[in-house]
Short mmCIF file of C-alpha atoms in Angstrom, two decimals:
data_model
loop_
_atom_site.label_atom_id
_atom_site.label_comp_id
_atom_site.label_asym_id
_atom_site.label_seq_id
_atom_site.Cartn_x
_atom_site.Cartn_y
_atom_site.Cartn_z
CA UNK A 1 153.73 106.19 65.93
CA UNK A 2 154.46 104.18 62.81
CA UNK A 3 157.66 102.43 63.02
CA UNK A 4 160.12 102.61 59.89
CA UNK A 5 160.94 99.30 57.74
CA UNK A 6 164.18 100.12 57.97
CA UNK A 7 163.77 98.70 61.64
CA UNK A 8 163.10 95.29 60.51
CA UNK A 9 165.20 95.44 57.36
CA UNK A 10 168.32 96.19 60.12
CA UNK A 11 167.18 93.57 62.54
CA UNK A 12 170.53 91.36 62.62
CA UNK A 13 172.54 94.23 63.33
CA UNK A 14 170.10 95.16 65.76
CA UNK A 15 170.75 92.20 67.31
CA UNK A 16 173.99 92.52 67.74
CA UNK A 17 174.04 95.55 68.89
CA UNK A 18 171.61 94.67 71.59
CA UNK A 19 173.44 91.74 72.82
CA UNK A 20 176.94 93.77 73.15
CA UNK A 21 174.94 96.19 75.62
CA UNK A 22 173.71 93.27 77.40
CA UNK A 23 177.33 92.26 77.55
CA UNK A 24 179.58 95.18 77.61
CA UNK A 25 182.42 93.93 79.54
CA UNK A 26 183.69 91.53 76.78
CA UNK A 27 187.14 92.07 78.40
CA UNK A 28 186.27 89.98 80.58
CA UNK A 29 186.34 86.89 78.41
CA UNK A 30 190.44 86.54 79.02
CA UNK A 31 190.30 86.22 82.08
CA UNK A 32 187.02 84.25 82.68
CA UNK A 33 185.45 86.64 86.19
CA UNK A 34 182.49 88.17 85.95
CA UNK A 35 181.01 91.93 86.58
CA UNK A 36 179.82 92.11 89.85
CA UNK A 37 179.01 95.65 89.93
CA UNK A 38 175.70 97.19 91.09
CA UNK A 39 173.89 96.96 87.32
CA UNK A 40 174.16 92.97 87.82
CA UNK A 41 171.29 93.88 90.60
CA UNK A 42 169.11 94.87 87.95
CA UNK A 43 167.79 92.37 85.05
CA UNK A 44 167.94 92.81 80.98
CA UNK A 45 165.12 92.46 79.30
CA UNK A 46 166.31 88.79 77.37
CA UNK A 47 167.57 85.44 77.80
CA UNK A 48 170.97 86.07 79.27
CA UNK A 49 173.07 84.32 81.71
CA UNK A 50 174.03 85.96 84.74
CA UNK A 51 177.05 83.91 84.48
CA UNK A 52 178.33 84.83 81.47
CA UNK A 53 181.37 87.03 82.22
CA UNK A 54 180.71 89.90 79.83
CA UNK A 55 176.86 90.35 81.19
CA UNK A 56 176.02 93.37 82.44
CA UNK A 57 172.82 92.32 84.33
CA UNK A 58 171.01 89.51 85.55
CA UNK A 59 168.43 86.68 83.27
CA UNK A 60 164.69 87.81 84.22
CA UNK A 61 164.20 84.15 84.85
CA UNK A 62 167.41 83.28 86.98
CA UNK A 63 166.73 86.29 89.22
CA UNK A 64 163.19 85.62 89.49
CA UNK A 65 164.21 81.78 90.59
CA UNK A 66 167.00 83.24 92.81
CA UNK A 67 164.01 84.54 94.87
CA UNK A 68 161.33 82.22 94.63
CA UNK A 69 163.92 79.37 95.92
CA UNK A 70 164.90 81.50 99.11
CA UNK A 71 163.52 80.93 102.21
CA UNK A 72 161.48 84.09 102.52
CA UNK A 73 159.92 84.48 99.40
CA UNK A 74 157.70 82.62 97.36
CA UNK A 75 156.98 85.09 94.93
CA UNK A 76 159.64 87.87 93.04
CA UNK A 77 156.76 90.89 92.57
CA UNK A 78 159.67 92.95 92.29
CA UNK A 79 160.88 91.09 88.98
CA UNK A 80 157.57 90.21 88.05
CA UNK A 81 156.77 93.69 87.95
CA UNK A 82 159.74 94.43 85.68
CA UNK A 83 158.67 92.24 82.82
CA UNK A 84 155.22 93.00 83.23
CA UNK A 85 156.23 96.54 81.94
CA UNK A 86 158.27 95.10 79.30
CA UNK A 87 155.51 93.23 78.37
CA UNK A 88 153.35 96.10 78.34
CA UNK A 89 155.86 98.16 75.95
CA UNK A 90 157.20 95.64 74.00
CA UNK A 91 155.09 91.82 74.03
CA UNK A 92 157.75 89.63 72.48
CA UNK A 93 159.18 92.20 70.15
CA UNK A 94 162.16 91.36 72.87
CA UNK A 95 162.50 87.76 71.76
CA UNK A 96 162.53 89.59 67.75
CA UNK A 97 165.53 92.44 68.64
CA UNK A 98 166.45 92.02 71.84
CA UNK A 99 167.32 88.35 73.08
CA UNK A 100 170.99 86.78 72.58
CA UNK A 101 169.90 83.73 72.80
CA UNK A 102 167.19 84.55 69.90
CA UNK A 103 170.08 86.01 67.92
CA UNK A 104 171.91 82.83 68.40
CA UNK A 105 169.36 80.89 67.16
CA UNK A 106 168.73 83.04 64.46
CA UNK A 107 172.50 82.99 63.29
CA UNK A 108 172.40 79.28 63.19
CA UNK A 109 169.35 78.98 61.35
CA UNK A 110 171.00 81.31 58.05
CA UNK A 111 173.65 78.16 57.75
CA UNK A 112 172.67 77.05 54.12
CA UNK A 113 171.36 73.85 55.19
CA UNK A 114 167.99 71.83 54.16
CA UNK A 115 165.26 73.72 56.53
CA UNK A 116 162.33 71.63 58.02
CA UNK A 117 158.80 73.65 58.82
CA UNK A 118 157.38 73.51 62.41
CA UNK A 119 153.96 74.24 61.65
CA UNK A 120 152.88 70.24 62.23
CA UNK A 121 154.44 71.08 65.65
CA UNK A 122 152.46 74.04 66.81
CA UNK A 123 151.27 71.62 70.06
CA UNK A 124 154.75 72.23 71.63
CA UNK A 125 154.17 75.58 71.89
CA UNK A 126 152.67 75.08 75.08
CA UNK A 127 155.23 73.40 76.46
CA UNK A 128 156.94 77.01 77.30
CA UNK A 129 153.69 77.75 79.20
CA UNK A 130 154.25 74.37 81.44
CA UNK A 131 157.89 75.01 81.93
CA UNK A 132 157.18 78.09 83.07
CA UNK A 133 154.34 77.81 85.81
CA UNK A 134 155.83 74.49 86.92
CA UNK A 135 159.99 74.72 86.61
CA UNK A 136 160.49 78.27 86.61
CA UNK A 137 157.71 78.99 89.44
CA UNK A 138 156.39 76.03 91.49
CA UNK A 139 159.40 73.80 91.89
CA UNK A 140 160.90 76.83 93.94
CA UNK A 141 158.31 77.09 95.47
CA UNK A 142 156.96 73.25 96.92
CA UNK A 143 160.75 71.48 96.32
CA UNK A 144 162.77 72.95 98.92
CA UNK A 145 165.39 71.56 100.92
CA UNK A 146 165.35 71.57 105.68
CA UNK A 147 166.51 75.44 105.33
CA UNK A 148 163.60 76.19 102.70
CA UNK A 149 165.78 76.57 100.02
CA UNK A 150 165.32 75.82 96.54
CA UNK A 151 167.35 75.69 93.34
CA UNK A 152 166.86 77.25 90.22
CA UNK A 153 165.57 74.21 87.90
CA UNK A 154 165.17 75.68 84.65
CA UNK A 155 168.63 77.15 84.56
CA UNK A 156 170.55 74.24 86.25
CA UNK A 157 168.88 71.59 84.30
CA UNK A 158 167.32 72.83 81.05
CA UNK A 159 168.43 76.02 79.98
CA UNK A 160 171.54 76.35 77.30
CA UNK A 161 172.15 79.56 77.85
CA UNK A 162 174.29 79.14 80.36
CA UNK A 163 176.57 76.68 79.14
CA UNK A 164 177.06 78.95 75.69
CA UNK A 165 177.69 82.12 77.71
CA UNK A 166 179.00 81.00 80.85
CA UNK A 167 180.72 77.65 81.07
CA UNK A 168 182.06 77.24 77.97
CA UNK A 169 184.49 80.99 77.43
CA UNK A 170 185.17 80.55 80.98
CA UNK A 171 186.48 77.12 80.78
CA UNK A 172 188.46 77.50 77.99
CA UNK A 173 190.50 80.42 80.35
CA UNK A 174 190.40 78.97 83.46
CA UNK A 175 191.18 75.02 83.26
CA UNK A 176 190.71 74.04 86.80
CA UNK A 177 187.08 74.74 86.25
CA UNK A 178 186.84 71.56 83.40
CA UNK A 179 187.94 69.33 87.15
CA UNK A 180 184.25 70.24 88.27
CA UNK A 181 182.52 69.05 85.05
CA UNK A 182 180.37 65.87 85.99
CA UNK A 183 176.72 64.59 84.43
CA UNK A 184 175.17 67.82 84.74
CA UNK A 185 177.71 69.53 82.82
CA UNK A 186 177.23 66.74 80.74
CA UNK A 187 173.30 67.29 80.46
CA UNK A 188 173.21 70.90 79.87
CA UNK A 189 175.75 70.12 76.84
CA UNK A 190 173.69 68.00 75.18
CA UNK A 191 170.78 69.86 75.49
CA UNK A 192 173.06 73.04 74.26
CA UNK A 193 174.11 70.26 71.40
CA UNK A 194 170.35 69.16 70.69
CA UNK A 195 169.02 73.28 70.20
CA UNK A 196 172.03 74.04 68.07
CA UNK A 197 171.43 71.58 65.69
CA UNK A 198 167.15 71.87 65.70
CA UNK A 199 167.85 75.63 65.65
CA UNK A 200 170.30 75.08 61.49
CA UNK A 201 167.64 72.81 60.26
CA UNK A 202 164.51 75.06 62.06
CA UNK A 203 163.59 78.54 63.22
CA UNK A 204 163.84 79.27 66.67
CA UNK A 205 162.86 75.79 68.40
CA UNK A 206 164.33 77.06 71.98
CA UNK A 207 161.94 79.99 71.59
CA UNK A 208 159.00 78.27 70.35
CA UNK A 209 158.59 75.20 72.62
CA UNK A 210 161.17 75.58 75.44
CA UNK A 211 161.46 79.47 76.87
CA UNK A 212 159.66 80.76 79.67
CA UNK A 213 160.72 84.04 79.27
CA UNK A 214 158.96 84.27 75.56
CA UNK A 215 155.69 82.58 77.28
CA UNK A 216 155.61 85.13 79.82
CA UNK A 217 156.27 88.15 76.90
CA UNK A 218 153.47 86.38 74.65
CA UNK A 219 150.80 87.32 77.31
CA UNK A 220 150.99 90.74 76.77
CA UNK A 221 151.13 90.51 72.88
CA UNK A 222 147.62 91.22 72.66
CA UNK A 223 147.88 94.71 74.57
CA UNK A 224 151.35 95.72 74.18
CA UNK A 225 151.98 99.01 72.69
CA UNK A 226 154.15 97.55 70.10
CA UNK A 227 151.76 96.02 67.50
CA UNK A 228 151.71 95.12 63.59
CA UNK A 229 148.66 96.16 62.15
CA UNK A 230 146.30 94.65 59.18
CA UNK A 231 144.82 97.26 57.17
CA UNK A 232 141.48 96.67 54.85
CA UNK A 233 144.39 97.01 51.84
CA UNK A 234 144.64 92.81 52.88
CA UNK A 235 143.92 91.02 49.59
CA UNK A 236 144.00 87.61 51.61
CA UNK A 237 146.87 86.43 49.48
CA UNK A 238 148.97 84.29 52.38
CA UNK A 239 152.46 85.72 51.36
CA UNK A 240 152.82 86.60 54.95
CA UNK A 241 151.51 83.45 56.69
CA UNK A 242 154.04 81.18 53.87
CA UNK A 243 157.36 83.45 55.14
CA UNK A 244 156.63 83.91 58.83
CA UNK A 245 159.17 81.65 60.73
CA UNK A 246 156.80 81.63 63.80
CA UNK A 247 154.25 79.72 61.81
CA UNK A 248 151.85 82.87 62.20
CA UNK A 249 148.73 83.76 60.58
CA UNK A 250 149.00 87.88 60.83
CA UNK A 251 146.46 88.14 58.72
CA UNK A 252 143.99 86.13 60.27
CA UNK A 253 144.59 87.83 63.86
CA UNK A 254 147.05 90.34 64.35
CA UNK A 255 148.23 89.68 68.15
CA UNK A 256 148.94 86.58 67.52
CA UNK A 257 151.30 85.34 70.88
CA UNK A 258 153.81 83.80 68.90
CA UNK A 259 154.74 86.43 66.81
CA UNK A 260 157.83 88.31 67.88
CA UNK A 261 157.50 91.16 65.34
CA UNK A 262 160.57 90.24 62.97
CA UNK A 263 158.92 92.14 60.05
CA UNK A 264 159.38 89.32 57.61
CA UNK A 265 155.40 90.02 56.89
CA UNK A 266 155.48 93.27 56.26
CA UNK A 267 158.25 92.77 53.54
CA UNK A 268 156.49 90.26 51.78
CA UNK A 269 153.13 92.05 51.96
CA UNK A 270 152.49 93.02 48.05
CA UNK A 271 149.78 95.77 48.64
CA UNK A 272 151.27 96.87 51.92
CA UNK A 273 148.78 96.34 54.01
CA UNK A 274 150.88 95.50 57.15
CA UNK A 275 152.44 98.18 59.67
CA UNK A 276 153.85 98.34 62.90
CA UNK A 277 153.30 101.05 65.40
CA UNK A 278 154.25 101.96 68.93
CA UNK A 279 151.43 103.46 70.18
CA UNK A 280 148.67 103.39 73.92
CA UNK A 281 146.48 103.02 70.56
CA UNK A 282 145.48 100.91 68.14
CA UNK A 283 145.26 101.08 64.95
CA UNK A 284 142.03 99.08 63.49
CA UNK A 285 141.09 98.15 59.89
CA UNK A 286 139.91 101.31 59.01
CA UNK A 287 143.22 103.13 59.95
CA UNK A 288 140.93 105.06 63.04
CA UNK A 289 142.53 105.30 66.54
CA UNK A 290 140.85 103.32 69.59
CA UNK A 291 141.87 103.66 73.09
CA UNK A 292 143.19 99.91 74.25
CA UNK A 293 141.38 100.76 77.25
CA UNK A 294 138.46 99.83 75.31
CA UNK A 295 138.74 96.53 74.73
#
């Protein structure tokens, strides 16, 4: 199935519309509780902290820390299975349309402000791959305290997320909370601080180097059903590798795992040689169908 431009022409207001569902209960911003009803059992597909009080559901990467640092478990198949389906339906199309914290970023970076390219920086990208196997997984796992318990690392000490979403609105309603704000609080601004201002001056540094949710997605960009597709039409001109704001060479390989399928490409394609489908197939050079089970 071909997908539309009109997807990726409407993709800010598809981001908004996917972070309201991910936090419904915006009500709940005057008076600073949270939803604790039985959807917060299950988690959304993006960055988004359980903590904020309009979220409807639980971070991928909190929950799956919530179990690995328990005493009984050392692995969460049960959440690992979730995003291995997103994975498998979407790759990191999520991180493009889906993610608040990608929508954030994204906001930030249209402030008309002198914009610095990242592409001399591609080596961080692998940073997201360490935080993940090491914060998000094994420090749960061998760092545990006499009961076996373990603490979630990457959201108490790195991510932003939940400073934006959580401690901030809820601090500015409930003012006994600011009493409990020591060095972390402290740390966790700064680094909020630090991505805000790398995310005005350029694209997406959170979800290039830092996010372990957009390593984990990447893995499946090569096999996802959601793909972009290079046609023979390809006149080798560049236009899309000089607008892509993930520093990706479609052309050259078309499941690239950086690319989060923005569509920027496919709008600056002159010949039009660049599609996106949704599809158990793929689509080769020659516009024929092959099973991915043959790859």
């Amino acid at each position: 199935m071909k997908l539309s431009k009109k997807i990726f022409r409407r993709r800010n207001l598809l981001q908004g519309l996917a972070t309201l569902a991910t936090n419904p209960h915006v009500g709940n911003f005057a008076s600073g509780k949270l939803y604790t009803g039985s959807l917060k059992r299950g988690c959304v597909p993006g960055l988004n902290c359980y903590s904020c009080p309009a979220a409807t559901g639980a971070c991928p990467v909190g929950a799956f820390q919530a179990v690995v640092g328990s005493s009984s478990f050392k692995f969460s198949y049960y959440i690992t299975g979730i995003l291995i389906l997103i994975g498998v339906m979407l790759g990191r199309f999520v991180c493009g349309f889906l993610c608040p914290f990608g929508w954030f970023q994204d906001l930030l970076h249209k402030l008309p402000t002198p914009k610095f390219s990242t592409k001399k920086l591609k080596a961080l990208t692998y940073l997201k791959y360490i935080i993940m196997i090491v914060v998000v997984w094994l420090l749960g796992v061998f760092i545990v305290d006499e009961t076996g318990m373990s603490m979630p690392y990457f959201c108490k000490y790195i991510c932003p997320q939940g400073i934006l979403e959580g401690a901030l609105p809820i601090s500015l309603v409930r003012p006994s909370m600011r009493t409990a704000f020591g060095s972390l609080f402290n740390l966790k601004l700064a680094t909020l601080i630090v991505v805000t201002i790398l995310s005005i001056i350029m694209y997406r540094p959170f979800c290039k180097w830092i996010c372990p949710l957009g390593a984990f997605y990447s893995l499946f960009n090569k096999l996802s059903f959601m793909q972009l597709n290079v046609s023979n039409a390809c006149i080798g001109c560049g236009k899309c590798e000089k607008i892509c704001p993930m520093d990706v060479s479609i052309y050259k390989g078309e499941r690239e795992r950086e690319c989060i399928r923005c569509g920027d490409c496919i709008e600056a394609c002159p010949v039009d040689a660049i599609s996106s489908t949704w599809s158990c197939f793929k689509e080769d050079k020659n516009n024929s169908l092959e099973c991915r089970e043959g790859e």
